[in-house]
XYZ file of C-alpha atoms in Angstrom:
513
model
C 74.268 30.006 133.080
C 75.625 33.522 132.813
C 73.003 36.228 133.016
C 73.550 38.825 130.335
C 71.611 41.764 131.622
C 73.668 43.998 133.882
C 77.209 45.248 133.878
C 78.215 42.884 136.698
C 77.146 39.924 134.510
C 78.513 40.886 131.139
C 78.069 39.163 127.820
C 81.007 36.807 128.120
C 84.275 38.694 128.078
C 82.596 41.942 127.053
C 84.420 41.849 123.721
C 82.714 42.898 120.516
C 80.925 39.566 120.209
C 81.288 37.934 123.623
C 81.248 34.166 124.055
C 78.188 32.485 125.545
C 77.603 29.655 127.983
C 74.269 28.322 126.800
C 72.680 31.162 124.851
C 72.497 31.072 121.057
C 72.959 34.779 120.274
C 75.721 37.289 120.969
C 74.649 40.859 120.261
C 76.842 43.690 119.084
C 75.489 47.186 119.824
C 78.318 49.519 118.855
C 77.947 53.267 119.395
C 80.248 55.937 118.011
C 79.891 57.997 121.193
C 82.560 60.571 120.327
C 81.210 60.894 116.751
C 84.608 60.573 115.124
C 83.275 58.229 112.443
C 84.869 55.194 114.084
C 83.575 52.393 116.295
C 86.114 51.753 119.043
C 84.952 48.235 119.925
C 82.815 49.125 122.935
C 79.808 46.810 123.033
C 76.781 48.270 124.817
C 75.016 44.919 124.394
C 76.459 43.795 127.723
C 73.944 46.161 129.375
C 71.032 45.423 127.016
C 67.744 44.243 128.544
C 65.391 44.698 125.588
C 65.520 45.374 121.865
C 62.871 46.331 119.314
C 63.595 47.006 115.628
C 61.185 47.835 112.803
C 61.964 48.571 109.162
C 60.180 48.774 105.814
C 56.412 48.982 105.531
C 53.388 47.213 106.963
C 50.885 47.678 104.114
C 50.986 47.259 100.345
C 48.837 50.250 99.444
C 47.815 53.410 101.259
C 44.363 53.793 102.846
C 41.562 54.321 100.313
C 43.886 53.195 97.522
C 45.809 56.468 97.229
C 49.025 54.949 95.913
C 51.511 52.370 97.154
C 52.623 52.567 100.775
C 56.015 54.258 101.205
C 58.872 52.772 103.198
C 58.842 54.022 106.788
C 61.823 55.380 108.651
C 63.610 52.454 110.281
C 63.582 52.561 114.080
C 65.294 50.735 116.912
C 64.715 50.934 120.665
C 67.474 49.602 122.874
C 66.769 49.315 126.617
C 69.897 49.183 128.794
C 70.643 48.739 132.473
C 71.800 52.033 133.980
C 72.572 50.986 137.559
C 75.951 52.738 137.621
C 74.773 55.854 135.752
C 76.762 54.962 132.629
C 74.077 56.531 130.433
C 73.344 59.542 132.641
C 74.291 62.615 130.622
C 75.026 64.560 133.847
C 77.266 61.889 135.379
C 80.836 63.138 135.060
C 82.100 59.784 136.381
C 80.616 57.912 133.417
C 83.254 56.722 130.923
C 80.926 58.057 128.217
C 80.710 61.604 129.628
C 80.019 64.089 127.990
C 78.981 62.127 124.884
C 75.621 60.718 126.029
C 73.687 62.881 123.588
C 71.638 62.546 120.415
C 73.592 62.128 117.188
C 76.052 59.198 117.508
C 75.890 56.412 114.928
C 74.790 52.981 116.125
C 75.599 49.671 114.447
C 73.602 46.636 115.560
C 74.700 43.129 114.615
C 74.088 39.657 115.971
C 76.240 36.534 115.941
C 74.790 33.051 115.731
C 77.028 31.355 118.263
C 76.369 27.879 116.879
C 77.801 28.572 113.427
C 79.701 31.821 114.087
C 77.908 33.781 111.362
C 77.560 37.531 112.040
C 74.452 39.200 110.620
C 73.944 42.968 110.168
C 70.591 43.947 111.689
C 70.323 47.746 111.839
C 72.332 50.921 111.337
C 71.215 54.396 112.340
C 71.845 57.277 114.712
C 70.552 58.168 118.170
C 67.662 60.634 118.113
C 66.650 60.512 121.783
C 67.743 59.071 125.139
C 65.283 58.557 127.995
C 66.003 57.351 131.516
C 63.601 55.680 133.928
C 63.695 54.102 137.384
C 66.455 54.419 139.982
C 68.837 52.246 141.961
C 68.844 48.628 140.811
C 65.862 49.400 138.551
C 67.578 52.249 136.697
C 67.359 51.848 132.936
C 67.792 53.939 129.830
C 66.282 53.642 126.347
C 68.195 54.651 123.225
C 65.909 55.683 120.356
C 67.634 55.142 117.018
C 66.492 55.947 113.482
C 68.005 55.087 110.126
C 69.086 57.363 107.279
C 65.522 57.999 106.073
C 65.150 60.243 109.125
C 68.125 62.266 107.917
C 66.545 62.667 104.474
C 63.267 63.808 106.003
C 65.052 66.634 107.821
C 66.436 68.419 104.749
C 64.867 70.049 101.709
C 66.193 69.074 98.305
C 67.182 71.411 95.483
C 68.365 70.073 92.140
C 68.589 72.060 88.922
C 66.819 70.653 85.866
C 68.421 67.501 84.485
C 67.454 65.670 81.306
C 67.654 62.005 80.363
C 69.026 60.746 83.681
C 68.179 57.415 85.295
C 66.360 57.174 88.642
C 69.611 56.040 90.289
C 71.418 59.125 88.995
C 68.633 61.415 90.179
C 68.667 59.858 93.659
C 72.423 60.449 93.777
C 71.871 64.147 92.964
C 69.428 64.467 95.863
C 71.728 62.620 98.279
C 74.658 64.800 97.268
C 72.681 68.015 97.752
C 71.753 67.152 101.342
C 75.298 65.881 102.053
C 74.176 62.353 102.838
C 77.044 61.044 105.002
C 79.576 59.143 102.925
C 80.320 56.842 105.876
C 76.800 55.408 105.534
C 77.319 54.520 101.884
C 75.138 54.192 98.789
C 74.022 51.210 96.698
C 72.009 52.596 93.791
C 71.298 50.081 91.033
C 70.876 51.661 87.620
C 68.671 50.424 84.784
C 67.406 51.579 81.392
C 64.668 53.913 82.684
C 65.253 57.591 81.977
C 63.491 60.703 83.235
C 62.903 63.285 80.515
C 63.052 66.211 82.942
C 63.792 66.178 86.649
C 64.298 68.936 89.207
C 63.802 69.629 92.897
C 62.945 73.165 93.920
C 63.238 72.948 97.703
C 59.530 72.737 98.521
C 59.760 69.091 99.663
C 62.104 67.183 101.907
C 64.644 64.916 100.232
C 62.845 61.696 101.171
C 59.539 62.899 99.699
C 61.307 63.835 96.462
C 62.877 60.368 96.260
C 59.581 58.647 97.157
C 57.784 60.464 94.319
C 60.467 59.529 91.826
C 60.733 55.887 92.915
C 56.966 55.347 92.771
C 56.902 56.833 89.256
C 59.114 53.965 88.089
C 57.837 51.308 90.528
C 61.165 50.732 92.235
C 62.226 50.611 95.888
C 64.337 52.965 98.008
C 65.332 52.181 101.586
C 68.212 52.023 104.044
C 69.841 48.590 104.117
C 70.549 46.732 107.333
C 74.102 48.096 107.030
C 72.897 51.691 106.669
C 73.407 52.155 102.925
C 71.011 54.281 100.884
C 69.705 51.587 98.539
C 67.705 51.726 95.304
C 66.350 48.632 93.563
C 64.706 49.160 90.149
C 61.668 47.191 89.100
C 63.851 45.022 86.853
C 65.804 43.570 89.775
C 64.538 40.106 90.751
C 67.570 38.699 92.526
C 66.417 35.686 94.550
C 67.791 35.488 98.090
C 67.641 31.692 97.972
C 65.866 31.627 101.339
C 62.873 29.309 101.730
C 60.277 30.033 104.410
C 58.381 26.865 105.232
C 55.329 26.579 107.439
C 57.193 24.015 109.545
C 59.539 26.764 110.776
C 56.940 29.495 111.298
C 54.931 30.373 114.374
C 51.206 29.756 114.150
C 50.450 33.454 114.670
C 50.018 34.290 110.982
C 48.581 37.594 109.806
C 46.562 37.745 106.601
C 44.807 40.942 105.445
C 41.371 40.358 104.016
C 41.063 40.710 100.205
C 39.239 44.055 100.332
C 42.350 45.724 101.801
C 44.460 45.206 98.672
C 42.017 44.064 96.000
C 41.157 46.877 93.548
C 39.141 46.479 90.373
C 39.981 49.909 88.898
C 43.527 51.222 88.526
C 43.946 54.889 87.611
C 47.362 56.283 86.742
C 48.054 59.962 86.252
C 51.091 60.740 84.110
C 52.690 64.134 83.599
C 54.034 64.537 80.046
C 56.066 67.733 79.692
C 57.430 69.783 76.831
C 59.833 72.687 76.407
C 58.822 76.183 75.320
C 61.084 78.393 73.222
C 63.430 80.691 75.080
C 61.588 83.565 76.724
C 61.190 85.578 79.902
C 60.378 83.250 82.791
C 60.625 85.824 85.586
C 60.824 89.589 85.921
C 61.008 92.083 88.740
C 57.731 93.979 88.958
C 56.375 96.564 91.397
C 59.611 96.951 93.331
C 62.834 98.921 92.900
C 65.397 97.481 95.344
C 68.326 99.628 96.406
C 71.807 98.117 96.198
C 74.543 99.516 98.404
C 78.071 99.723 97.094
C 80.592 96.925 97.555
C 80.572 93.136 97.232
C 79.722 92.757 100.899
C 76.397 94.566 100.343
C 75.126 92.488 97.424
C 71.340 92.278 97.122
C 69.880 88.741 97.192
C 66.641 88.173 95.275
C 64.768 84.873 94.937
C 62.876 84.356 91.681
C 60.117 81.825 90.923
C 59.834 80.837 87.266
C 56.464 81.053 85.494
C 55.040 80.317 82.063
C 51.613 81.712 81.166
C 51.349 82.742 84.849
C 51.809 79.128 85.982
C 54.815 78.090 88.098
C 57.204 75.947 86.016
C 60.778 74.694 86.007
C 63.131 75.748 83.242
C 66.312 74.657 81.529
C 69.007 76.586 79.658
C 68.569 79.465 82.072
C 70.599 82.467 80.926
C 72.699 84.512 83.329
C 71.164 88.022 83.175
C 72.977 90.278 80.736
C 73.618 93.947 81.371
C 71.102 96.239 79.627
C 69.248 93.292 78.037
C 68.153 91.723 81.328
C 69.002 94.268 84.016
C 69.448 97.990 84.521
C 70.759 99.853 87.566
C 70.362 103.614 87.949
C 71.332 106.160 90.580
C 67.665 107.189 90.912
C 64.726 104.893 91.653
C 62.684 106.397 88.802
C 65.281 105.331 86.254
C 66.881 108.753 86.002
C 70.291 109.965 87.055
C 73.468 108.034 86.232
C 73.272 104.667 84.520
C 75.292 102.377 86.794
C 74.589 99.152 84.890
C 78.118 98.743 83.563
C 79.464 98.805 87.127
C 77.072 96.105 88.365
C 76.926 92.346 88.028
C 74.127 89.798 88.446
C 74.978 86.213 89.394
C 72.437 83.409 89.239
C 72.114 80.007 90.914
C 69.479 77.879 89.230
C 67.345 75.513 91.334
C 64.960 74.183 88.693
C 61.786 76.010 89.727
C 63.560 78.957 91.274
C 66.754 80.972 91.096
C 68.891 82.901 93.535
C 70.008 86.216 92.071
C 72.973 88.097 93.540
C 73.170 91.740 92.446
C 76.487 93.446 93.209
C 77.023 97.198 92.869
C 80.679 98.028 92.187
C 80.082 101.735 91.568
C 80.750 104.545 94.031
C 77.086 105.338 94.730
C 73.879 103.590 95.746
C 72.079 102.018 92.790
C 68.461 101.086 92.152
C 67.449 98.020 90.167
C 65.023 99.404 87.611
C 64.919 96.318 85.419
C 65.643 92.672 86.157
C 64.504 89.554 84.325
C 65.453 85.950 83.710
C 65.251 84.172 80.379
C 65.194 80.442 79.834
C 63.310 77.515 78.317
C 60.188 76.817 80.369
C 59.283 73.161 80.878
C 55.542 72.960 81.118
C 52.869 70.341 81.402
C 50.359 70.606 78.592
C 47.851 68.323 80.267
C 48.090 65.776 83.054
C 46.794 62.587 81.500
C 44.867 59.755 83.191
C 44.983 56.180 81.964
C 42.817 53.513 83.551
C 42.334 49.788 83.795
C 39.933 48.706 82.525
C 39.735 51.297 79.761
C 35.942 51.306 80.003
C 35.204 51.939 83.662
C 31.469 51.670 83.072
C 31.884 47.886 82.927
C 32.871 47.811 86.615
C 30.252 47.439 89.315
C 31.077 48.549 92.867
C 34.417 50.080 91.844
C 37.327 49.915 94.282
C 40.006 52.225 92.936
C 43.796 52.340 93.166
C 45.071 55.795 92.213
C 48.704 56.348 91.294
C 49.844 59.930 90.682
C 53.238 59.322 89.075
C 54.792 62.793 89.179
C 57.884 61.840 87.193
C 56.315 59.469 84.685
C 56.289 61.544 81.501
C 55.640 58.808 78.933
C 51.967 58.016 78.292
C 52.809 54.716 76.594
C 54.660 53.518 79.682
C 51.806 54.739 81.872
C 49.359 52.691 79.784
C 51.538 49.578 80.174
C 51.715 50.197 83.912
C 47.942 50.546 84.162
C 47.214 47.353 82.225
C 49.656 45.181 84.113
C 49.072 46.617 87.584
C 45.329 46.648 87.009
C 45.278 42.951 86.174
C 47.375 42.252 89.245
C 45.284 44.361 91.633
C 41.934 42.859 90.661
C 43.158 39.373 91.590
C 42.951 38.168 95.202
C 46.516 37.422 96.241
C 47.416 36.682 99.873
C 49.703 39.148 101.672
C 50.834 37.053 104.655
C 52.644 38.246 107.766
C 54.762 35.467 109.276
C 56.735 35.119 112.512
C 59.901 33.155 113.280
C 61.686 32.383 116.536
C 64.960 30.621 117.382
C 66.041 30.329 113.733
C 68.880 32.885 113.314
C 69.605 31.690 109.783
C 66.094 32.730 108.753
C 65.627 35.695 111.085
C 68.700 37.761 110.264
C 69.853 36.726 106.792
C 67.165 38.695 104.914
C 67.069 42.382 104.113
C 64.212 44.540 102.877
C 62.782 43.612 99.464
C 64.731 40.396 99.203
C 62.791 37.702 97.370
C 61.939 34.557 99.319
C 60.073 31.351 98.560
C 57.085 30.697 100.808
C 55.354 27.372 101.413
C 52.266 27.425 103.649
C 49.824 24.581 102.929
C 47.459 26.053 105.535
C 46.926 29.053 103.219
C 47.245 27.078 100.008
C 50.661 28.625 99.234
C 53.208 26.248 97.771
C 56.652 27.465 96.707
C 55.502 30.966 95.744
C 57.793 33.990 95.576
C 57.346 37.039 97.794
C 59.228 40.214 98.575
C 60.089 41.073 102.169
C 58.347 44.443 102.528
C 58.791 44.865 106.286
C 60.863 43.405 109.120
C 60.540 43.647 112.911
C 62.595 42.062 115.692
C 61.212 41.942 119.257
C 62.880 40.614 122.386
C 60.748 38.435 124.662
C 63.291 38.080 127.482
C 65.608 40.502 129.254
C 68.693 38.606 128.114
C 67.627 39.189 124.494
C 68.034 35.508 123.621
C 64.418 34.960 122.599
C 63.685 37.168 119.600
C 60.536 37.046 117.470
C 61.097 38.184 113.915
C 58.115 39.264 111.831
C 58.206 39.429 108.035
C 55.587 41.394 106.116
C 55.442 39.716 102.712
C 53.956 40.968 99.477
C 53.565 39.349 96.049
C 55.063 41.025 93.005
C 54.710 41.071 89.241
C 57.420 39.685 87.016
C 58.010 39.255 83.304
C 61.467 37.808 82.839
C 62.500 40.690 85.083
C 60.429 42.224 87.869
C 57.974 44.890 86.684
C 59.217 44.618 83.112
C 56.267 44.962 80.796
C 55.311 43.278 77.552
C 51.604 43.643 77.119
C 51.493 41.628 73.912
C 52.664 38.598 75.898
C 50.556 39.276 78.964
C 48.878 36.099 80.147
C 51.272 33.946 78.120
C 54.702 34.304 79.722
C 54.008 37.162 82.099
C 53.455 35.891 85.599
C 52.825 37.129 89.111
C 55.407 36.515 91.798
C 52.776 34.888 93.971
């Protein structure tokens, strides 16, 4: 038997997916060390002594019922033998020098040697490298995170859009933060539209996407191949995988009913309307000086308001000379009127604008008037809808609260409340199952795939579940014994997942579990 732990006992030939003597798995841990966007075939798996991967989410709803749990940033920890200092960032003799740093992409795959099938497992980038031990005990751990980490590191700004689908809006956010094209996108569109959407830079890109996705009850995550992926509520593609109790370990997790069972569902919607064109920002209490020349342009950030309340706006007008701005040679408005020699450019960011005032005259100018006009988009009243409609009929209420920031249709919010409310007040099992030594079941599923579960022990027979979370943990230092954990959750379907038809509820509407 060939040990597959240290460099002197490599995984087979050391090729991308090395052959095995008796083991069932050949791992591929490819790292783009020089960050040129290419994987050169080097397989760090020949040094691997431990692997841990976790993706998705562990819970269905947040603590105290404050909304649905968001997808966590995917993480991988790869422990490697470092006897020869290969992963020592100060070792000039290492073939990886000087590239042992945070940042390189990592692609993790596994091959089932018995049938030759290669499964994608994880894709991300190195965020940290830690060494430990010395001599024959020297090891290093690569800490890897998926693209959600990238999205949580950048703020998002998107000007007001109207009538776009969630998939289109997600694409706007990804484009603004320059989501790497090499990672890819898989954004499924549907018939949902968002009346008004914008992002003003006060939240990171992932938070903006989370808010939008929850408002339409879809899913956003990084696939096991690294793609930014959106699945709308109408997608109920069955993976065709059956999980049977006969193949599962006996260590089954099952949250008690009180963790997910809620007898009151409260949804807050945010219907918005557009005001007639008017002043949405003006310069008050300040008279900025503008030096001459394009290189000395004055930058001013403006926050839109309507009735003294911060709002986004559409149809924002580029400030017009005299009507919207005045520039004089004196700060009190006297002297020479320089307005005709000045320009004001505007970049609209939904809630805010960046104004660039350029003075092309021969003397210093003072901005004595500056305003922005546009159509304010304001929320008349945030509206709550509940299930049941008469909350006084509920004893010992346990509440699920959903603040759907981008749900602007009260009728849809009412449908959501009725259907989700009926679902949440019913005790459905949310099992956590573990599998070992079954590569076809451990690596063929991705997040939010639909599987069929049969567990007579829990009274579950051929019921459908979504895969909400996945972990892989090595039990041996040759990484041949891997325990895979699936966190499963039931779902609601009516012909298509989360598609509502209240008049038929209870007749041909059904729950996925």
